[in-house]
Short mmCIF file of C-alpha atoms and ligand atoms in Angstrom, two decimals:
data_model
loop_
_atom_site.label_atom_id
_atom_site.label_comp_id
_atom_site.label_asym_id
_atom_site.label_seq_id
_atom_site.Cartn_x
_atom_site.Cartn_y
_atom_site.Cartn_z
CA MET A 1 -80.04 32.27 -26.05
CA ARG A 2 -80.56 31.52 -29.74
CA TYR A 3 -78.25 32.88 -32.44
CA ILE A 4 -79.45 34.31 -35.77
CA SER A 5 -77.66 35.28 -38.98
CA THR A 6 -77.26 38.91 -40.08
CA ARG A 7 -78.60 37.84 -43.50
CA GLY A 8 -81.69 36.15 -42.14
CA GLN A 9 -81.49 32.94 -44.21
CA ALA A 10 -79.50 30.51 -42.02
CA PRO A 11 -80.91 28.24 -39.30
CA GLU A 12 -80.96 29.54 -35.71
CA LEU A 13 -78.27 27.93 -33.58
CA SER A 14 -77.28 27.55 -29.95
CA PHE A 15 -74.17 29.36 -28.66
CA GLU A 16 -72.10 26.20 -28.96
CA GLU A 17 -73.24 25.55 -32.53
CA ALA A 18 -72.67 29.16 -33.59
CA MET A 19 -69.20 29.08 -32.04
CA LEU A 20 -68.21 25.84 -33.75
CA THR A 21 -69.66 27.02 -37.09
CA GLY A 22 -68.21 30.54 -37.35
CA LEU A 23 -69.70 31.90 -40.58
CA ALA A 24 -73.42 31.22 -41.18
CA ARG A 25 -74.40 29.21 -44.26
CA ASP A 26 -76.11 32.19 -45.86
CA GLY A 27 -72.77 34.02 -45.73
CA GLY A 28 -73.90 36.07 -42.73
CA LEU A 29 -72.54 36.44 -39.21
CA TYR A 30 -74.19 35.10 -36.08
CA LEU A 31 -75.67 37.41 -33.45
CA PRO A 32 -77.71 36.73 -30.32
CA ALA A 33 -81.44 36.86 -31.12
CA GLU A 34 -81.77 39.45 -28.36
CA ILE A 35 -79.19 41.41 -26.38
CA PRO A 36 -79.31 40.74 -22.63
CA VAL A 37 -79.55 43.84 -20.47
CA MET A 38 -77.88 44.32 -17.08
CA SER A 39 -79.56 46.60 -14.54
CA GLN A 40 -77.69 49.60 -13.12
CA ASP A 41 -77.44 47.74 -9.79
CA GLU A 42 -75.94 44.69 -11.46
CA ILE A 43 -73.39 46.88 -13.21
CA ALA A 44 -72.55 48.77 -10.00
CA ALA A 45 -71.95 45.43 -8.26
CA LEU A 46 -69.11 44.62 -10.69
CA ALA A 47 -66.86 47.31 -9.19
CA GLY A 48 -63.86 45.81 -7.44
CA LEU A 49 -64.48 42.22 -8.55
CA PRO A 50 -61.70 40.10 -10.08
CA TYR A 51 -61.64 40.19 -13.89
CA GLU A 52 -62.71 36.53 -14.09
CA GLU A 53 -65.83 37.20 -11.99
CA ILE A 54 -66.80 40.19 -14.13
CA ALA A 55 -66.26 37.98 -17.19
CA PHE A 56 -68.59 35.35 -15.79
CA ARG A 57 -71.40 37.79 -14.96
CA VAL A 58 -71.22 39.62 -18.30
CA MET A 59 -71.01 36.54 -20.54
CA TRP A 60 -73.22 34.09 -18.67
CA PRO A 61 -76.59 35.04 -20.27
CA TYR A 62 -75.06 34.45 -23.73
CA VAL A 63 -73.83 30.91 -23.03
CA ASN A 64 -76.01 29.46 -20.26
CA GLU A 65 -77.76 26.95 -22.51
CA SER A 66 -74.47 25.46 -23.71
CA PHE A 67 -72.37 25.27 -20.54
CA ALA A 68 -72.97 24.54 -16.86
CA GLU A 69 -72.20 27.36 -14.43
CA ASP A 70 -69.19 25.64 -12.80
CA GLU A 71 -67.91 24.46 -16.16
CA PHE A 72 -67.99 27.99 -17.57
CA LYS A 73 -66.29 29.44 -14.48
CA ALA A 74 -63.49 26.87 -14.83
CA ILE A 75 -63.12 27.69 -18.54
CA ILE A 76 -62.71 31.40 -17.74
CA ALA A 77 -60.17 30.63 -15.01
CA ARG A 78 -58.04 28.53 -17.38
CA ALA A 79 -58.32 31.09 -20.19
CA TYR A 80 -56.78 33.97 -18.23
CA ASP A 81 -54.39 31.98 -16.05
CA GLY A 82 -51.45 32.47 -18.45
CA PHE A 83 -51.67 36.27 -18.47
CA GLY A 84 -48.68 38.19 -17.17
CA HIS A 85 -50.74 40.68 -15.11
CA ASP A 86 -53.11 39.92 -12.23
CA GLY A 87 -55.42 42.74 -13.30
CA ARG A 88 -55.72 41.12 -16.77
CA ALA A 89 -56.81 44.45 -18.32
CA PRO A 90 -55.30 47.22 -16.17
CA LEU A 91 -56.01 50.92 -16.73
CA LYS A 92 -53.25 53.54 -16.91
CA GLN A 93 -53.73 57.28 -16.81
CA LEU A 94 -52.29 59.39 -19.65
CA ASN A 95 -53.56 62.83 -18.61
CA GLU A 96 -56.50 64.43 -16.72
CA ASN A 97 -59.23 62.33 -18.22
CA HIS A 98 -57.63 60.10 -20.83
CA PHE A 99 -56.84 56.51 -19.87
CA LEU A 100 -55.18 53.55 -21.58
CA LEU A 101 -56.73 50.13 -21.22
CA GLU A 102 -53.79 47.72 -21.44
CA LEU A 103 -54.96 44.64 -23.30
CA PHE A 104 -51.53 43.20 -24.09
CA HIS A 105 -50.63 41.11 -21.06
CA GLY A 106 -51.68 37.80 -22.64
CA PRO A 107 -49.35 35.13 -24.09
CA THR A 108 -48.95 36.81 -27.53
CA LEU A 109 -48.93 40.41 -26.29
CA ALA A 110 -52.07 41.62 -28.10
CA PHE A 111 -55.72 42.03 -27.13
CA LYS A 112 -56.71 39.06 -29.27
CA ASP A 113 -55.53 36.75 -26.47
CA PHE A 114 -58.59 37.77 -24.44
CA ALA A 115 -60.91 36.16 -26.96
CA MET A 116 -58.67 33.45 -28.31
CA GLN A 117 -57.62 31.95 -24.99
CA LEU A 118 -61.29 31.72 -24.04
CA ILE A 119 -62.27 30.21 -27.40
CA GLY A 120 -59.53 27.57 -27.09
CA GLN A 121 -60.96 26.42 -23.77
CA LEU A 122 -64.56 26.58 -25.04
CA PHE A 123 -63.73 24.50 -28.13
CA GLN A 124 -61.82 21.93 -26.09
CA GLU A 125 -64.72 21.49 -23.68
CA ALA A 126 -67.39 21.31 -26.40
CA LEU A 127 -65.45 18.93 -28.66
CA LYS A 128 -64.51 16.65 -25.77
CA ARG A 129 -68.18 16.35 -24.90
CA ARG A 130 -69.08 15.59 -28.53
CA GLY A 131 -66.17 13.21 -29.17
CA ASP A 132 -65.47 15.30 -32.28
CA ARG A 133 -62.52 16.99 -33.98
CA VAL A 134 -62.31 20.09 -36.19
CA THR A 135 -59.95 21.93 -38.52
CA ILE A 136 -59.52 25.55 -37.61
CA VAL A 137 -58.49 27.84 -40.43
CA GLY A 138 -57.82 31.48 -39.69
CA ALA A 139 -56.70 34.47 -41.72
CA THR A 140 -54.54 37.00 -39.95
CA SER A 141 -53.05 40.41 -40.46
CA GLY A 142 -50.61 39.35 -37.75
CA ASP A 143 -52.05 39.13 -34.28
CA THR A 144 -55.04 36.80 -34.70
CA GLY A 145 -52.84 34.02 -36.02
CA SER A 146 -50.37 33.97 -33.20
CA ALA A 147 -53.17 34.25 -30.66
CA ALA A 148 -55.01 31.30 -32.29
CA ILE A 149 -51.88 29.18 -32.41
CA GLU A 150 -51.15 29.85 -28.73
CA ALA A 151 -54.75 29.02 -27.82
CA PHE A 152 -55.00 25.73 -29.78
CA ARG A 153 -51.45 24.33 -29.87
CA GLY A 154 -51.22 20.80 -28.58
CA LEU A 155 -55.01 20.19 -28.42
CA ASP A 156 -55.65 16.78 -29.97
CA ALA A 157 -59.17 17.54 -31.20
CA VAL A 158 -58.01 20.43 -33.38
CA ASP A 159 -55.70 21.15 -36.32
CA VAL A 160 -54.99 24.84 -36.76
CA PHE A 161 -53.97 26.40 -40.10
CA ILE A 162 -53.15 30.11 -40.17
CA LEU A 163 -53.00 32.12 -43.41
CA PHE A 164 -50.92 35.28 -43.17
CA PRO A 165 -49.79 37.72 -45.90
CA HIS A 166 -46.18 36.85 -46.77
CA GLY A 167 -43.78 39.66 -45.86
CA ARG A 168 -46.48 41.87 -44.33
CA VAL A 169 -46.37 40.90 -40.68
CA SER A 170 -43.74 41.99 -38.18
CA GLU A 171 -40.89 39.64 -37.30
CA VAL A 172 -42.23 39.11 -33.78
CA GLN A 173 -45.68 38.31 -35.16
CA ARG A 174 -44.21 35.88 -37.72
CA ARG A 175 -42.02 34.13 -35.17
CA GLN A 176 -44.94 33.73 -32.78
CA MET A 177 -46.70 31.82 -35.57
CA THR A 178 -43.79 29.83 -36.98
CA THR A 179 -41.92 28.75 -33.84
CA PRO A 180 -44.47 26.60 -31.94
CA ALA A 181 -43.34 23.01 -32.54
CA ASP A 182 -46.69 21.29 -31.96
CA SER A 183 -47.67 19.03 -34.86
CA ASN A 184 -51.25 20.37 -35.00
CA VAL A 185 -49.97 23.89 -35.84
CA HIS A 186 -49.57 24.91 -39.52
CA ALA A 187 -48.41 28.41 -40.51
CA LEU A 188 -49.05 29.34 -44.18
CA ALA A 189 -47.39 32.40 -45.74
CA VAL A 190 -49.72 33.42 -48.60
CA ASP A 191 -48.53 35.45 -51.59
CA GLY A 192 -51.09 38.21 -51.18
CA ASP A 193 -52.36 40.78 -48.68
CA PHE A 194 -54.62 40.31 -45.68
CA ASP A 195 -57.79 40.89 -47.69
CA ASP A 196 -56.71 38.03 -50.00
CA CYS A 197 -56.25 35.76 -46.98
CA GLN A 198 -59.62 36.76 -45.59
CA ALA A 199 -61.32 36.27 -48.98
CA ALA A 200 -59.76 32.78 -49.33
CA LEU A 201 -61.07 31.89 -45.89
CA LYS A 202 -64.58 33.06 -46.80
CA ASP A 203 -64.41 31.01 -50.02
CA MET A 204 -63.45 27.90 -48.04
CA PHE A 205 -66.48 28.37 -45.83
CA ASN A 206 -68.69 28.74 -48.89
CA ASP A 207 -67.25 25.55 -50.44
CA PHE A 208 -69.58 23.23 -48.51
CA GLU A 209 -67.94 20.03 -49.74
CA PHE A 210 -64.55 21.15 -48.41
CA ARG A 211 -66.10 22.72 -45.33
CA ASP A 212 -67.92 19.52 -44.32
CA GLY A 213 -65.08 17.24 -45.44
CA VAL A 214 -62.46 18.72 -43.12
CA LYS A 215 -64.99 19.90 -40.47
CA LEU A 216 -63.93 23.47 -40.93
CA ALA A 217 -64.29 25.81 -37.98
CA GLY A 218 -63.43 29.50 -37.86
CA VAL A 219 -61.98 31.62 -35.11
CA ASN A 220 -61.63 34.88 -37.02
CA SER A 221 -63.35 37.87 -35.52
CA ILE A 222 -66.49 36.79 -37.40
CA ASN A 223 -66.88 34.17 -34.67
CA PHE A 224 -69.37 35.52 -32.15
CA ALA A 225 -67.48 33.94 -29.24
CA ARG A 226 -64.61 36.32 -30.04
CA VAL A 227 -66.84 39.36 -29.84
CA LEU A 228 -68.39 38.07 -26.64
CA ALA A 229 -65.08 37.79 -24.78
CA GLN A 230 -64.24 41.36 -25.75
CA ILE A 231 -67.40 42.83 -24.19
CA VAL A 232 -66.00 42.07 -20.74
CA TYR A 233 -63.18 44.60 -20.60
CA TYR A 234 -65.51 47.47 -21.56
CA PHE A 235 -67.37 46.67 -18.35
CA SER A 236 -64.28 46.19 -16.17
CA ALA A 237 -62.76 49.47 -17.39
CA ALA A 238 -65.94 51.54 -17.15
CA VAL A 239 -66.83 50.44 -13.62
CA SER A 240 -63.35 51.18 -12.39
CA LEU A 241 -63.86 54.79 -13.59
CA GLY A 242 -67.22 55.15 -11.90
CA ALA A 243 -69.83 53.57 -14.19
CA PRO A 244 -72.77 53.22 -14.03
CA HIS A 245 -72.86 56.51 -12.06
CA ARG A 246 -70.59 58.20 -14.60
CA LYS A 247 -70.45 57.92 -18.39
CA VAL A 248 -67.26 56.97 -20.19
CA SER A 249 -66.19 57.00 -23.85
CA PHE A 250 -63.92 54.59 -25.68
CA THR A 251 -61.58 55.01 -28.62
CA VAL A 252 -60.72 51.79 -30.41
CA PRO A 253 -57.98 51.28 -33.03
CA THR A 254 -59.92 49.22 -35.52
CA GLY A 255 -59.56 47.21 -38.68
CA ASN A 256 -62.22 44.52 -38.73
CA PHE A 257 -64.63 46.37 -36.41
CA GLY A 258 -64.59 43.40 -34.02
CA ASP A 259 -63.26 45.06 -30.91
CA ILE A 260 -65.40 48.17 -31.22
CA PHE A 261 -68.50 46.14 -32.01
CA ALA A 262 -68.02 44.47 -28.61
CA GLY A 263 -68.18 48.00 -27.15
CA TYR A 264 -71.46 48.58 -28.99
CA LEU A 265 -72.92 45.43 -27.41
CA ALA A 266 -71.70 46.57 -23.98
CA LYS A 267 -73.59 49.81 -24.53
CA ARG A 268 -76.73 47.95 -25.62
CA MET A 269 -76.39 45.80 -22.47
CA GLY A 270 -76.81 48.92 -20.36
CA LEU A 271 -73.25 50.16 -19.81
CA PRO A 272 -73.39 53.98 -19.96
CA ILE A 273 -71.00 54.55 -22.86
CA ASP A 274 -71.16 58.05 -24.29
CA ARG A 275 -69.15 57.76 -27.54
CA LEU A 276 -67.49 54.85 -29.33
CA VAL A 277 -64.75 56.31 -31.50
CA VAL A 278 -63.36 54.33 -34.44
CA ALA A 279 -59.66 55.03 -35.05
CA THR A 280 -58.20 53.95 -38.41
CA ASN A 281 -54.84 54.29 -40.11
CA GLN A 282 -54.59 55.25 -43.80
CA ASN A 283 -56.71 52.17 -44.61
CA ASP A 284 -59.74 54.17 -43.72
CA ILE A 285 -62.86 52.54 -45.18
CA LEU A 286 -64.59 52.77 -41.79
CA HIS A 287 -63.72 56.44 -41.31
CA ARG A 288 -64.90 57.27 -44.83
CA CYS A 289 -68.11 55.38 -44.29
CA LEU A 290 -68.86 57.01 -40.92
CA SER A 291 -68.10 60.39 -42.54
CA GLY A 292 -70.97 59.76 -44.95
CA GLU A 293 -68.94 58.77 -48.03
CA GLY A 294 -70.42 55.28 -48.38
CA TYR A 295 -68.72 51.94 -47.90
CA PHE A 296 -66.42 51.46 -50.89
CA LYS A 297 -63.37 49.21 -51.02
CA GLY A 298 -59.98 50.78 -51.70
CA ASP A 299 -56.61 49.12 -52.16
CA THR A 300 -54.96 48.05 -48.94
CA VAL A 301 -51.82 50.12 -48.34
CA PRO A 302 -49.24 48.57 -45.98
CA SER A 303 -48.78 50.73 -42.88
CA ILE A 304 -46.80 50.80 -39.63
CA SER A 305 -49.94 49.59 -37.83
CA PRO A 306 -50.31 46.42 -39.93
CA SER A 307 -53.01 44.72 -37.85
CA MET A 308 -55.39 47.40 -39.11
CA ASP A 309 -54.43 47.19 -42.81
CA ILE A 310 -57.88 46.13 -43.87
CA GLN A 311 -60.26 47.49 -46.50
CA VAL A 312 -63.19 45.16 -45.94
CA SER A 313 -64.21 45.19 -42.33
CA SER A 314 -65.98 41.91 -41.71
CA ASN A 315 -67.68 42.75 -38.40
CA PHE A 316 -69.15 45.98 -39.77
CA GLU A 317 -71.89 43.76 -41.17
CA ARG A 318 -73.09 43.26 -37.60
CA ALA A 319 -73.32 47.01 -37.01
CA LEU A 320 -75.16 47.42 -40.32
CA TYR A 321 -77.65 44.76 -39.24
CA PHE A 322 -78.68 46.89 -36.28
CA ALA A 323 -78.44 50.18 -38.20
CA TYR A 324 -80.86 48.74 -40.78
CA GLY A 325 -83.41 47.82 -38.12
CA GLU A 326 -82.43 44.11 -37.92
CA ASP A 327 -83.43 43.59 -41.56
CA GLY A 328 -81.43 40.56 -42.80
CA GLY A 329 -82.67 41.01 -46.37
CA ALA A 330 -81.32 44.57 -46.51
CA VAL A 331 -77.93 43.41 -45.20
CA ALA A 332 -77.77 40.57 -47.75
CA GLN A 333 -78.41 43.09 -50.53
CA LEU A 334 -75.65 45.44 -49.29
CA MET A 335 -73.20 42.55 -49.14
CA ASP A 336 -74.08 41.69 -52.74
CA GLU A 337 -73.31 45.26 -53.75
CA LEU A 338 -70.02 45.06 -51.85
CA LYS A 339 -68.89 42.30 -54.23
CA ASN A 340 -69.04 44.94 -56.96
CA GLY A 341 -67.06 47.52 -55.00
CA GLY A 342 -69.32 48.98 -52.34
CA PHE A 343 -72.57 50.66 -51.40
CA ASN A 344 -74.04 53.85 -49.99
CA VAL A 345 -75.55 53.67 -46.51
CA SER A 346 -79.16 54.86 -46.24
CA GLN A 347 -79.85 58.07 -44.36
CA GLY A 348 -81.72 56.25 -41.59
CA ALA A 349 -78.90 53.78 -41.09
CA MET A 350 -76.31 56.59 -41.05
CA GLU A 351 -78.27 58.31 -38.29
CA ALA A 352 -78.40 55.07 -36.32
CA LEU A 353 -74.62 54.58 -36.68
CA ARG A 354 -73.92 58.17 -35.63
CA GLU A 355 -75.91 57.73 -32.43
CA SER A 356 -73.05 55.58 -31.11
CA PHE A 357 -70.00 56.01 -33.32
CA ASP A 358 -67.52 58.75 -34.20
CA SER A 359 -64.38 58.21 -36.23
CA GLY A 360 -60.97 59.56 -37.13
CA ARG A 361 -58.03 58.68 -39.38
CA VAL A 362 -54.34 58.99 -38.55
CA SER A 363 -51.44 59.32 -41.01
CA GLU A 364 -48.16 57.45 -40.68
CA ASP A 365 -46.31 60.61 -39.56
CA GLU A 366 -48.95 61.39 -36.96
CA THR A 367 -48.66 57.84 -35.63
CA LEU A 368 -44.90 58.20 -35.17
CA ALA A 369 -45.29 61.64 -33.58
CA THR A 370 -47.89 60.27 -31.17
CA ILE A 371 -45.58 57.46 -30.02
CA LYS A 372 -42.92 60.08 -29.29
CA HIS A 373 -45.33 62.51 -27.66
CA THR A 374 -46.88 59.82 -25.44
CA LEU A 375 -43.44 58.82 -24.17
CA THR A 376 -42.44 62.42 -23.50
CA ARG A 377 -45.70 63.58 -21.91
CA SER A 378 -46.97 60.45 -20.17
CA ALA A 379 -43.90 58.20 -19.85
CA GLU A 380 -45.62 55.41 -21.78
CA LEU A 381 -44.10 53.56 -24.71
CA VAL A 382 -47.01 52.49 -26.93
CA CYS A 383 -47.40 50.32 -30.04
CA PRO A 384 -48.34 52.00 -33.34
CA HIS A 385 -51.96 50.75 -33.23
CA THR A 386 -52.40 52.19 -29.77
CA ALA A 387 -50.86 55.45 -31.01
CA VAL A 388 -53.50 55.65 -33.75
CA GLY A 389 -56.11 55.33 -31.01
CA ILE A 390 -54.50 57.93 -28.74
CA LYS A 391 -54.31 60.52 -31.54
CA VAL A 392 -57.98 60.10 -32.50
CA ALA A 393 -59.03 60.03 -28.83
CA GLU A 394 -57.30 63.36 -28.16
CA GLU A 395 -59.30 64.87 -31.04
CA HIS A 396 -62.60 63.53 -29.71
CA ARG A 397 -62.43 63.71 -25.95
CA SER A 398 -64.55 66.14 -23.99
CA ALA A 399 -63.77 67.76 -20.64
CA ASP A 400 -66.42 66.00 -18.60
CA VAL A 401 -66.42 62.39 -19.88
CA PRO A 402 -63.37 60.18 -19.28
CA MET A 403 -61.92 58.76 -22.50
CA ILE A 404 -60.49 55.23 -22.50
CA THR A 405 -58.24 54.26 -25.41
CA LEU A 406 -57.71 50.57 -25.98
CA ALA A 407 -53.99 49.70 -25.98
CA THR A 408 -54.23 46.75 -28.34
CA ALA A 409 -50.65 45.45 -28.46
CA HIS A 410 -47.41 45.57 -26.49
CA PRO A 411 -44.81 47.91 -28.03
CA ALA A 412 -42.30 45.02 -28.24
CA LYS A 413 -44.46 43.43 -30.96
CA PHE A 414 -43.47 46.31 -33.27
CA PRO A 415 -39.95 47.18 -32.09
CA ALA A 416 -38.63 48.74 -35.32
CA THR A 417 -41.43 51.30 -35.59
CA VAL A 418 -41.44 52.09 -31.88
CA GLU A 419 -37.68 52.62 -31.84
CA LYS A 420 -37.78 54.76 -34.97
CA ALA A 421 -40.45 56.98 -33.41
CA SER A 422 -39.12 57.24 -29.88
CA GLY A 423 -35.44 56.32 -29.91
CA GLU A 424 -36.17 53.63 -27.32
CA HIS A 425 -36.03 49.91 -27.93
CA PRO A 426 -39.02 48.15 -26.33
CA PRO A 427 -37.80 44.89 -24.76
CA LEU A 428 -39.85 41.68 -24.92
CA PRO A 429 -41.17 40.56 -21.53
CA SER A 430 -38.70 38.06 -20.06
CA ARG A 431 -41.10 35.12 -20.47
CA MET A 432 -40.58 35.24 -24.24
CA SER A 433 -37.08 36.63 -24.55
CA ASP A 434 -35.76 33.56 -26.47
CA LEU A 435 -38.23 34.08 -29.37
CA TYR A 436 -35.47 35.07 -31.81
CA GLU A 437 -33.52 31.86 -31.18
CA ARG A 438 -36.31 29.33 -31.76
CA PRO A 439 -36.38 27.53 -35.17
CA GLU A 440 -39.14 28.54 -37.61
CA ARG A 441 -41.52 26.24 -39.53
CA VAL A 442 -43.68 27.73 -42.32
CA THR A 443 -45.07 26.86 -45.79
CA ARG A 444 -45.09 29.55 -48.49
CA ILE A 445 -48.16 29.13 -50.68
CA ALA A 446 -49.87 30.78 -53.69
CA ASN A 447 -52.98 32.91 -53.21
CA ASP A 448 -55.10 30.19 -54.81
CA LEU A 449 -58.13 28.50 -53.28
CA GLY A 450 -57.40 25.08 -54.82
CA ALA A 451 -53.80 25.05 -53.61
CA LEU A 452 -54.83 26.08 -50.11
CA GLU A 453 -57.62 23.52 -49.80
CA ASP A 454 -55.37 20.80 -51.14
CA HIS A 455 -52.64 21.63 -48.64
CA ILE A 456 -55.07 21.57 -45.74
CA ARG A 457 -56.63 18.24 -46.80
CA ARG A 458 -53.19 16.65 -47.00
CA HIS A 459 -51.98 17.93 -43.64
CA ILE A 460 -54.81 17.27 -41.22
CA ALA A 461 -54.18 14.43 -38.79
CA GLU A 462 -56.00 11.21 -39.66
C1 PLP B 501 -56.44 43.00 -34.56
C2 PLP B 501 -55.84 44.23 -34.05
C3 PLP B 501 -56.49 45.45 -34.18
C4 PLP B 501 -57.82 45.58 -34.89
O1 PLP B 501 -58.84 44.89 -34.23
P1 PLP B 501 -60.23 44.60 -34.94
O2 PLP B 501 -61.00 43.72 -34.03
O3 PLP B 501 -59.86 43.92 -36.22
O4 PLP B 501 -60.88 45.87 -35.17
C5 PLP B 501 -55.89 46.57 -33.63
N1 PLP B 501 -54.69 46.50 -33.01
C6 PLP B 501 -54.03 45.34 -32.88
C7 PLP B 501 -52.71 45.33 -32.20
C8 PLP B 501 -54.58 44.17 -33.39
O5 PLP B 501 -53.92 43.01 -33.25
#
């Protein structure tokens, strides 16, 4: 499989090259040149298999030029070994035909572990083979950073620097980033919001001298390997509810459009997905856009679902690429307009988006009420992001198609909000109950590209 840029001006790469590169040199995002399709029989045969086996069958066509079959199977086994649940991504029933897909049983209690643990193993294998080392820089609204640090800590071919918005992540999220003692881990608290962190990261990738000098690699959700790992649980969940013989819908609490874009690829691969529903908090650029109001940046407003406090949704570019008929030039032009505030989506592209996607927005009060309601009615304590999903899912579900809402984080990652809403304190799983006692290590830093690049240059291992 070859990988092409959404803006059409960067060289085609292999999976391994696209993974190690992250952002394409024309500023675009990598995508497979064609989407592999699974037959209905192949999908039916996934029912009842272990998660790791489903993962192998779904991802194999995307990576088979870069890894040997046994090598890739071993990578998958190592990636999910540290999860606290044998099912990896178990389903729970909320009511007649609404289900929760629990994606928070990984080492940092959020769905990002599914992709990040896999990427850590893929990087290790690829770099070992090449005798190379890289500097990973990531921007996080909270969960990506801790997941990246857990995935890369202690690997000698990698330094990992994580930029997070100072004061805007939860205490559990912060401690997960600042307490690992490994010398290749560097947590940076930036004076700015998540969009500032993400913009600084993009600027570093566009500074080719810096990028080549430190061998910069990205593991943000722009990295296609992240999206790839997330396709798997759409398959595992759908087949356990009767796919391909029965359609299912998904509701996905979304900020960067990464997780839900994986659902779109699953659908294009042949999984019978009826609707893909985007659920946003008050930072609602995606909901506004899918409602026909164009894609215009607003100011990011901090919310109780902070991992979705995003006003520029980086993976949406991939959806636009398909909505605009795989026209890289058109996407490049839209992204130019975005620099000046935003753009209107053409009528044809809107129709293409609406074929797959619906959307909804949830207020802060509704999020709290949904946490309470879900505990009372279904005996489940859910995190605020998951609550955003549940609320939108209830508005969009139909009687005859099961709805699956992605439960993106464990409630114990956001204990203050969950307790305020429900009156119950969500305990951390016992394997991480000493988190509040471990010493923290973090550098506070200005939202300034020069300062950030300088810090990184001075702190990478020789
Ligand atoms: C990252 C994250 C999201 C948003 O995921 P995207 O891929 O950015 O859309 C939602 N919920 C939680 C808990 C997250 O960590």
